[in-house]
PDB file of C-alpha atoms in Angstrom:
ATOM      1  CA  MET A   1     111.496 165.621  91.043  1.00  0.00           C
ATOM      2  CA  GLY A   2     115.103 166.658  91.612  1.00  0.00           C
ATOM      3  CA  LYS A   3     117.937 164.766  90.008  1.00  0.00           C
ATOM      4  CA  VAL A   4     120.403 163.153  92.436  1.00  0.00           C
ATOM      5  CA  ILE A   5     124.056 162.949  91.384  1.00  0.00           C
ATOM      6  CA  ALA A   6     126.729 161.061  93.323  1.00  0.00           C
ATOM      7  CA  VAL A   7     130.235 162.464  92.956  1.00  0.00           C
ATOM      8  CA  ALA A   8     132.342 159.348  93.428  1.00  0.00           C
ATOM      9  CA  ASN A   9     135.777 157.859  92.968  1.00  0.00           C
ATOM     10  CA  GLN A  10     137.237 155.421  95.478  1.00  0.00           C
ATOM     11  CA  LYS A  11     140.698 156.848  94.850  1.00  0.00           C
ATOM     12  CA  GLY A  12     141.521 159.742  97.182  1.00  0.00           C
ATOM     13  CA  GLY A  13     143.117 163.006  96.124  1.00  0.00           C
ATOM     14  CA  VAL A  14     141.416 163.280  92.737  1.00  0.00           C
ATOM     15  CA  GLY A  15     139.525 166.504  93.445  1.00  0.00           C
ATOM     16  CA  LYS A  16     136.247 164.793  94.315  1.00  0.00           C
ATOM     17  CA  SER A  17     135.156 167.101  97.139  1.00  0.00           C
ATOM     18  CA  THR A  18     136.552 170.105  95.254  1.00  0.00           C
ATOM     19  CA  THR A  19     134.358 169.158  92.305  1.00  0.00           C
ATOM     20  CA  ALA A  20     131.287 168.512  94.460  1.00  0.00           C
ATOM     21  CA  VAL A  21     131.591 171.833  96.313  1.00  0.00           C
ATOM     22  CA  ASN A  22     132.354 174.017  93.309  1.00  0.00           C
ATOM     23  CA  LEU A  23     130.103 172.398  90.724  1.00  0.00           C
ATOM     24  CA  ALA A  24     127.136 172.555  93.113  1.00  0.00           C
ATOM     25  CA  SER A  25     127.796 176.227  93.837  1.00  0.00           C
ATOM     26  CA  CYS A  26     128.262 177.143  90.173  1.00  0.00           C
ATOM     27  CA  VAL A  27     125.061 175.285  89.213  1.00  0.00           C
ATOM     28  CA  ALA A  28     123.210 177.190  91.949  1.00  0.00           C
ATOM     29  CA  SER A  29     124.599 180.454  90.547  1.00  0.00           C
ATOM     30  CA  GLN A  30     122.712 179.681  87.333  1.00  0.00           C
ATOM     31  CA  GLY A  31     119.409 179.966  89.163  1.00  0.00           C
ATOM     32  CA  LYS A  32     118.964 176.309  90.132  1.00  0.00           C
ATOM     33  CA  LYS A  33     117.877 175.122  93.566  1.00  0.00           C
ATOM     34  CA  VAL A  34     120.663 172.884  94.854  1.00  0.00           C
ATOM     35  CA  LEU A  35     121.210 170.635  97.870  1.00  0.00           C
ATOM     36  CA  ILE A  36     124.571 169.023  98.634  1.00  0.00           C
ATOM     37  CA  ILE A  37     125.047 166.034 100.935  1.00  0.00           C
ATOM     38  CA  ASP A  38     128.404 165.523 102.662  1.00  0.00           C
ATOM     39  CA  LEU A  39     128.695 161.725 102.877  1.00  0.00           C
ATOM     40  CA  ASP A  40     132.423 161.780 103.602  1.00  0.00           C
ATOM     41  CA  PRO A  41     133.563 161.425 107.251  1.00  0.00           C
ATOM     42  CA  GLN A  42     136.392 163.884 106.490  1.00  0.00           C
ATOM     43  CA  GLY A  43     133.738 166.585 106.131  1.00  0.00           C
ATOM     44  CA  ASN A  44     135.561 168.551 103.424  1.00  0.00           C
ATOM     45  CA  THR A  45     132.334 169.591 101.716  1.00  0.00           C
ATOM     46  CA  THR A  46     130.941 170.827 105.037  1.00  0.00           C
ATOM     47  CA  SER A  47     133.980 173.017 105.760  1.00  0.00           C
ATOM     48  CA  GLY A  48     134.143 173.988 102.076  1.00  0.00           C
ATOM     49  CA  TYR A  49     130.878 175.864 102.617  1.00  0.00           C
ATOM     50  CA  GLY A  50     132.133 177.574 105.758  1.00  0.00           C
ATOM     51  CA  VAL A  51     130.216 175.327 108.177  1.00  0.00           C
ATOM     52  CA  SER A  52     132.025 174.081 111.290  1.00  0.00           C
ATOM     53  CA  LYS A  53     131.949 170.272 111.551  1.00  0.00           C
ATOM     54  CA  HIS A  54     132.201 170.605 115.338  1.00  0.00           C
ATOM     55  CA  THR A  55     129.047 172.665 115.859  1.00  0.00           C
ATOM     56  CA  VAL A  56     126.632 170.853 113.522  1.00  0.00           C
ATOM     57  CA  GLU A  57     123.535 169.907 115.535  1.00  0.00           C
ATOM     58  CA  MET A  58     122.194 167.321 113.098  1.00  0.00           C
ATOM     59  CA  SER A  59     124.324 165.635 110.439  1.00  0.00           C
ATOM     60  CA  ILE A  60     123.995 162.953 107.783  1.00  0.00           C
ATOM     61  CA  TYR A  61     124.916 160.465 110.524  1.00  0.00           C
ATOM     62  CA  ASP A  62     121.599 161.131 112.278  1.00  0.00           C
ATOM     63  CA  LEU A  63     119.719 160.363 109.062  1.00  0.00           C
ATOM     64  CA  LEU A  64     121.572 157.109 108.423  1.00  0.00           C
ATOM     65  CA  ILE A  65     121.787 155.707 111.945  1.00  0.00           C
ATOM     66  CA  GLY A  66     119.176 157.569 113.985  1.00  0.00           C
ATOM     67  CA  ASP A  67     115.678 158.768 113.254  1.00  0.00           C
ATOM     68  CA  GLY A  68     116.656 162.257 112.124  1.00  0.00           C
ATOM     69  CA  LYS A  69     114.608 163.912 109.378  1.00  0.00           C
ATOM     70  CA  ALA A  70     116.313 165.392 106.315  1.00  0.00           C
ATOM     71  CA  LYS A  71     114.326 168.632 106.527  1.00  0.00           C
ATOM     72  CA  ASP A  72     115.670 169.216 110.045  1.00  0.00           C
ATOM     73  CA  ALA A  73     119.287 168.566 108.989  1.00  0.00           C
ATOM     74  CA  ILE A  74     119.349 171.036 106.073  1.00  0.00           C
ATOM     75  CA  ILE A  75     121.605 174.056 106.600  1.00  0.00           C
ATOM     76  CA  GLN A  76     121.091 177.112 104.407  1.00  0.00           C
ATOM     77  CA  THR A  77     124.582 178.303 103.513  1.00  0.00           C
ATOM     78  CA  GLN A  78     125.432 181.837 102.436  1.00  0.00           C
ATOM     79  CA  TYR A  79     126.374 180.526  98.979  1.00  0.00           C
ATOM     80  CA  ASN A  80     122.856 179.717  97.652  1.00  0.00           C
ATOM     81  CA  VAL A  81     123.370 175.992  98.250  1.00  0.00           C
ATOM     82  CA  ASP A  82     121.620 174.004 100.983  1.00  0.00           C
ATOM     83  CA  LEU A  83     123.794 171.499 102.865  1.00  0.00           C
ATOM     84  CA  ILE A  84     123.364 168.362 104.915  1.00  0.00           C
ATOM     85  CA  ALA A  85     126.637 168.267 106.825  1.00  0.00           C
ATOM     86  CA  SER A  86     129.010 165.542 107.949  1.00  0.00           C
ATOM     87  CA  ASN A  87     131.074 165.240 111.110  1.00  0.00           C
ATOM     88  CA  ILE A  88     133.402 162.774 112.809  1.00  0.00           C
ATOM     89  CA  GLN A  89     130.489 160.593 113.976  1.00  0.00           C
ATOM     90  CA  LEU A  90     130.108 159.402 110.395  1.00  0.00           C
ATOM     91  CA  SER A  91     133.418 157.530 110.546  1.00  0.00           C
ATOM     92  CA  GLY A  92     131.769 154.870 112.714  1.00  0.00           C
ATOM     93  CA  ALA A  93     128.603 154.643 110.639  1.00  0.00           C
ATOM     94  CA  VAL A  94     129.810 151.844 108.359  1.00  0.00           C
ATOM     95  CA  VAL A  95     130.219 149.469 111.302  1.00  0.00           C
ATOM     96  CA  GLU A  96     126.921 150.548 112.865  1.00  0.00           C
ATOM     97  CA  MET A  97     124.982 150.126 109.608  1.00  0.00           C
ATOM     98  CA  VAL A  98     126.075 146.538 108.980  1.00  0.00           C
ATOM     99  CA  ASN A  99     123.293 145.031 111.083  1.00  0.00           C
ATOM    100  CA  LEU A 100     120.603 147.594 110.297  1.00  0.00           C
ATOM    101  CA  PRO A 101     117.641 146.699 108.047  1.00  0.00           C
ATOM    102  CA  ARG A 102     117.772 148.013 104.446  1.00  0.00           C
ATOM    103  CA  ARG A 103     121.336 149.109 105.130  1.00  0.00           C
ATOM    104  CA  GLU A 104     122.121 150.010 101.482  1.00  0.00           C
ATOM    105  CA  SER A 105     119.007 152.132 100.964  1.00  0.00           C
ATOM    106  CA  ARG A 106     118.921 154.179 104.171  1.00  0.00           C
ATOM    107  CA  LEU A 107     120.138 157.359 102.487  1.00  0.00           C
ATOM    108  CA  ARG A 108     117.641 157.045  99.640  1.00  0.00           C
ATOM    109  CA  GLU A 109     114.779 156.655 102.113  1.00  0.00           C
ATOM    110  CA  ALA A 110     116.012 159.540 104.263  1.00  0.00           C
ATOM    111  CA  LEU A 111     116.290 161.937 101.316  1.00  0.00           C
ATOM    112  CA  ALA A 112     113.005 160.972  99.641  1.00  0.00           C
ATOM    113  CA  PRO A 113     110.896 163.656 101.430  1.00  0.00           C
ATOM    114  CA  VAL A 114     113.153 166.554 100.341  1.00  0.00           C
ATOM    115  CA  VAL A 115     114.525 165.611  96.891  1.00  0.00           C
ATOM    116  CA  GLY A 116     111.482 167.083  95.148  1.00  0.00           C
ATOM    117  CA  ASN A 117     112.250 170.528  96.616  1.00  0.00           C
ATOM    118  CA  TYR A 118     115.419 170.840  94.531  1.00  0.00           C
ATOM    119  CA  ASP A 119     116.506 170.863  90.903  1.00  0.00           C
ATOM    120  CA  PHE A 120     119.705 168.972  91.740  1.00  0.00           C
ATOM    121  CA  VAL A 121     121.031 167.084  94.747  1.00  0.00           C
ATOM    122  CA  PHE A 122     124.775 166.348  94.809  1.00  0.00           C
ATOM    123  CA  ILE A 123     126.219 163.654  97.093  1.00  0.00           C
ATOM    124  CA  ASP A 124     129.926 163.858  97.922  1.00  0.00           C
ATOM    125  CA  CYS A 125     130.852 160.197  98.506  1.00  0.00           C
ATOM    126  CA  PRO A 126     133.880 159.077 100.538  1.00  0.00           C
ATOM    127  CA  PRO A 127     137.075 157.935  98.758  1.00  0.00           C
ATOM    128  CA  SER A 128     136.290 154.238  99.226  1.00  0.00           C
ATOM    129  CA  LEU A 129     133.848 151.616  98.008  1.00  0.00           C
ATOM    130  CA  ASP A 130     132.218 151.011 101.403  1.00  0.00           C
ATOM    131  CA  LEU A 131     128.658 151.022 102.704  1.00  0.00           C
ATOM    132  CA  LEU A 132     128.530 154.824 102.713  1.00  0.00           C
ATOM    133  CA  THR A 133     129.415 155.012  99.018  1.00  0.00           C
ATOM    134  CA  LEU A 134     126.952 152.199  98.325  1.00  0.00           C
ATOM    135  CA  ASN A 135     124.240 154.281  99.995  1.00  0.00           C
ATOM    136  CA  GLY A 136     125.232 157.261  97.869  1.00  0.00           C
ATOM    137  CA  LEU A 137     125.029 155.254  94.652  1.00  0.00           C
ATOM    138  CA  CYS A 138     121.734 153.623  95.617  1.00  0.00           C
ATOM    139  CA  ALA A 139     120.228 157.052  96.328  1.00  0.00           C
ATOM    140  CA  SER A 140     121.376 158.560  93.017  1.00  0.00           C
ATOM    141  CA  ASP A 141     120.131 158.818  89.460  1.00  0.00           C
ATOM    142  CA  SER A 142     123.653 159.172  88.105  1.00  0.00           C
ATOM    143  CA  VAL A 143     127.301 159.268  89.100  1.00  0.00           C
ATOM    144  CA  LEU A 144     129.870 161.921  88.190  1.00  0.00           C
ATOM    145  CA  ILE A 145     133.443 160.613  88.247  1.00  0.00           C
ATOM    146  CA  PRO A 146     136.364 163.039  88.735  1.00  0.00           C
ATOM    147  CA  ILE A 147     139.642 161.579  87.446  1.00  0.00           C
ATOM    148  CA  GLN A 148     143.171 162.841  87.922  1.00  0.00           C
ATOM    149  CA  CYS A 149     145.316 162.375  84.839  1.00  0.00           C
ATOM    150  CA  GLU A 150     147.725 159.757  86.140  1.00  0.00           C
ATOM    151  CA  TYR A 151     148.385 156.091  85.501  1.00  0.00           C
ATOM    152  CA  TYR A 152     146.747 154.806  88.706  1.00  0.00           C
ATOM    153  CA  ALA A 153     143.526 156.578  87.798  1.00  0.00           C
ATOM    154  CA  LEU A 154     142.898 153.941  85.136  1.00  0.00           C
ATOM    155  CA  GLU A 155     143.369 151.111  87.636  1.00  0.00           C
ATOM    156  CA  GLY A 156     140.902 152.652  90.068  1.00  0.00           C
ATOM    157  CA  LEU A 157     138.416 153.234  87.298  1.00  0.00           C
ATOM    158  CA  SER A 158     137.994 149.534  86.557  1.00  0.00           C
ATOM    159  CA  GLU A 159     137.206 148.878  90.240  1.00  0.00           C
ATOM    160  CA  LEU A 160     134.639 151.662  90.257  1.00  0.00           C
ATOM    161  CA  MET A 161     132.970 150.374  87.086  1.00  0.00           C
ATOM    162  CA  SER A 162     132.775 146.907  88.614  1.00  0.00           C
ATOM    163  CA  THR A 163     131.059 148.383  91.665  1.00  0.00           C
ATOM    164  CA  LEU A 164     128.604 150.340  89.516  1.00  0.00           C
ATOM    165  CA  LYS A 165     127.750 147.157  87.633  1.00  0.00           C
ATOM    166  CA  THR A 166     127.012 145.385  90.922  1.00  0.00           C
ATOM    167  CA  VAL A 167     124.918 148.311  92.203  1.00  0.00           C
ATOM    168  CA  ARG A 168     122.860 148.306  89.005  1.00  0.00           C
ATOM    169  CA  LYS A 169     122.331 144.566  89.198  1.00  0.00           C
ATOM    170  CA  MET A 170     121.400 144.374  92.879  1.00  0.00           C
ATOM    171  CA  TYR A 171     120.099 147.738  94.092  1.00  0.00           C
ATOM    172  CA  ASN A 172     119.605 150.514  91.543  1.00  0.00           C
ATOM    173  CA  ARG A 173     119.121 149.435  87.935  1.00  0.00           C
ATOM    174  CA  TYR A 174     118.484 153.022  86.830  1.00  0.00           C
ATOM    175  CA  LEU A 175     121.922 154.338  87.868  1.00  0.00           C
ATOM    176  CA  GLU A 176     123.650 156.049  84.937  1.00  0.00           C
ATOM    177  CA  ILE A 177     127.042 157.620  84.299  1.00  0.00           C
ATOM    178  CA  GLU A 178     126.537 161.385  84.506  1.00  0.00           C
ATOM    179  CA  GLY A 179     130.008 161.996  83.159  1.00  0.00           C
ATOM    180  CA  VAL A 180     133.736 161.809  83.705  1.00  0.00           C
ATOM    181  CA  VAL A 181     135.674 164.989  84.409  1.00  0.00           C
ATOM    182  CA  PHE A 182     139.450 165.468  84.345  1.00  0.00           C
ATOM    183  CA  THR A 183     140.877 167.298  87.354  1.00  0.00           C
ATOM    184  CA  MET A 184     144.384 168.657  88.053  1.00  0.00           C
ATOM    185  CA  TYR A 185     144.755 168.769  84.297  1.00  0.00           C
ATOM    186  CA  ALA A 186     148.144 169.562  82.767  1.00  0.00           C
ATOM    187  CA  ALA A 187     147.745 169.439  78.986  1.00  0.00           C
ATOM    188  CA  ARG A 188     151.475 169.533  78.213  1.00  0.00           C
ATOM    189  CA  LEU A 189     152.302 166.258  79.940  1.00  0.00           C
ATOM    190  CA  ASN A 190     152.494 163.146  77.744  1.00  0.00           C
ATOM    191  CA  LEU A 191     150.949 161.042  80.499  1.00  0.00           C
ATOM    192  CA  THR A 192     147.926 163.352  80.606  1.00  0.00           C
ATOM    193  CA  ILE A 193     147.369 162.869  76.875  1.00  0.00           C
ATOM    194  CA  GLN A 194     147.645 159.089  77.206  1.00  0.00           C
ATOM    195  CA  VAL A 195     145.202 158.887  80.130  1.00  0.00           C
ATOM    196  CA  VAL A 196     142.713 161.152  78.346  1.00  0.00           C
ATOM    197  CA  GLU A 197     142.847 158.973  75.237  1.00  0.00           C
ATOM    198  CA  GLN A 198     142.238 155.793  77.254  1.00  0.00           C
ATOM    199  CA  VAL A 199     139.337 157.276  79.196  1.00  0.00           C
ATOM    200  CA  LYS A 200     137.707 158.709  76.063  1.00  0.00           C
ATOM    201  CA  LYS A 201     138.035 155.324  74.382  1.00  0.00           C
ATOM    202  CA  PHE A 202     136.100 153.778  77.240  1.00  0.00           C
ATOM    203  CA  PHE A 203     133.518 156.487  78.044  1.00  0.00           C
ATOM    204  CA  GLY A 204     133.089 158.271  74.700  1.00  0.00           C
ATOM    205  CA  ASP A 205     130.796 161.294  74.869  1.00  0.00           C
ATOM    206  CA  LYS A 206     130.383 160.904  78.642  1.00  0.00           C
ATOM    207  CA  VAL A 207     133.748 162.649  79.072  1.00  0.00           C
ATOM    208  CA  TYR A 208     133.309 166.341  79.866  1.00  0.00           C
ATOM    209  CA  LYS A 209     134.859 168.781  77.415  1.00  0.00           C
ATOM    210  CA  THR A 210     135.629 171.056  80.356  1.00  0.00           C
ATOM    211  CA  THR A 211     138.788 170.176  82.289  1.00  0.00           C
ATOM    212  CA  VAL A 212     139.896 171.512  85.667  1.00  0.00           C
ATOM    213  CA  PRO A 213     143.506 172.733  85.796  1.00  0.00           C
ATOM    214  CA  ASN A 214     145.930 172.660  88.696  1.00  0.00           C
ATOM    215  CA  ASN A 215     145.160 175.986  90.333  1.00  0.00           C
ATOM    216  CA  VAL A 216     146.417 177.596  93.537  1.00  0.00           C
ATOM    217  CA  ARG A 217     143.178 179.520  94.085  1.00  0.00           C
ATOM    218  CA  LEU A 218     141.185 176.273  94.012  1.00  0.00           C
ATOM    219  CA  ALA A 219     143.451 174.909  96.734  1.00  0.00           C
ATOM    220  CA  GLU A 220     143.104 178.083  98.823  1.00  0.00           C
ATOM    221  CA  ALA A 221     139.317 178.459  98.679  1.00  0.00           C
ATOM    222  CA  PRO A 222     138.401 175.682 101.197  1.00  0.00           C
ATOM    223  CA  SER A 223     140.574 177.231 103.917  1.00  0.00           C
ATOM    224  CA  PHE A 224     138.358 180.319 103.647  1.00  0.00           C
ATOM    225  CA  GLY A 225     135.177 178.202 103.660  1.00  0.00           C
ATOM    226  CA  MET A 226     134.157 179.477 100.219  1.00  0.00           C
ATOM    227  CA  PRO A 227     133.343 177.868  96.865  1.00  0.00           C
ATOM    228  CA  ILE A 228     135.617 179.102  94.095  1.00  0.00           C
ATOM    229  CA  ASN A 229     132.930 181.190  92.359  1.00  0.00           C
ATOM    230  CA  PHE A 230     132.775 183.326  95.516  1.00  0.00           C
ATOM    231  CA  TYR A 231     136.446 183.185  96.486  1.00  0.00           C
ATOM    232  CA  ASP A 232     137.934 183.997  93.074  1.00  0.00           C
ATOM    233  CA  PRO A 233     135.524 183.576  90.140  1.00  0.00           C
ATOM    234  CA  ASN A 234     138.050 184.944  87.642  1.00  0.00           C
ATOM    235  CA  SER A 235     140.774 182.430  88.476  1.00  0.00           C
ATOM    236  CA  ARG A 236     141.461 179.591  86.060  1.00  0.00           C
ATOM    237  CA  GLY A 237     139.806 177.194  88.501  1.00  0.00           C
ATOM    238  CA  GLY A 238     136.785 179.464  88.936  1.00  0.00           C
ATOM    239  CA  GLU A 239     136.279 179.793  85.210  1.00  0.00           C
ATOM    240  CA  ALA A 240     136.687 176.023  84.729  1.00  0.00           C
ATOM    241  CA  TYR A 241     134.006 175.100  87.256  1.00  0.00           C
ATOM    242  CA  MET A 242     131.606 177.702  85.894  1.00  0.00           C
ATOM    243  CA  GLU A 243     132.137 176.283  82.412  1.00  0.00           C
ATOM    244  CA  MET A 244     131.593 172.781  83.790  1.00  0.00           C
ATOM    245  CA  ALA A 245     128.331 173.914  85.399  1.00  0.00           C
ATOM    246  CA  ARG A 246     127.121 175.226  82.035  1.00  0.00           C
ATOM    247  CA  GLU A 247     128.067 171.943  80.377  1.00  0.00           C
ATOM    248  CA  PHE A 248     126.326 170.010  83.155  1.00  0.00           C
ATOM    249  CA  LEU A 249     123.128 172.051  82.748  1.00  0.00           C
ATOM    250  CA  LYS A 250     123.252 171.666  78.964  1.00  0.00           C
ATOM    251  CA  ASN A 251     123.373 167.889  79.481  1.00  0.00           C
ATOM    252  CA  ASN A 252     120.415 168.080  81.875  1.00  0.00           C
ATOM    253  CA  ARG A 253     117.953 170.189  79.940  1.00  0.00           C
TER     254      ARG A 253
END
């Protein structure tokens, strides 16, 4: 049975989709069978794999709201990662799901027939703690939390932990913390050091040793519809995500 990992942080701009896209691709490059779910209405993961959001025939929306089947929504990308895409329809899904039965477990039920075909399934959650993110967390075995090294990251973290506690209590008691990863990392800044110390105090050995630096090539890659290990594997960002993939796989032996 494949392991399902939600990549989540309700704070936007922390490198969440960047981490989902590039970690999934780097894990796949190590010979693992990987599926990635774009659960964010912005569709950054979809375009990050070179798939047009405007031409997707079946998206995650159809699985959550309609009677679409996961196997029919899977797109085989050219980067060794399978994708279930997102598009603008998803932005209205939260309102539409409110009155649906089993509204918090619709993603879990939709993915159940295909999860066993993969080693790892990554879910890129939206930057909010809404019904979409709740579905992502309820469908997952663990959650990976990207954190930018800034003061407000610590504030957002307490909200996220509160949500995870509620999810465990009410919907998914097996949900674990996969890890916490620092993004846009600038080691020379005093604030970075302070945030790292606080997070390590709270999460201990769940904090990834690998950090992701600020890197121009990482920022460029999505505009070419390529994960970093295809766009520029030798860049600082490319090397960081490949190292993170190795650390991830070591933790999941």
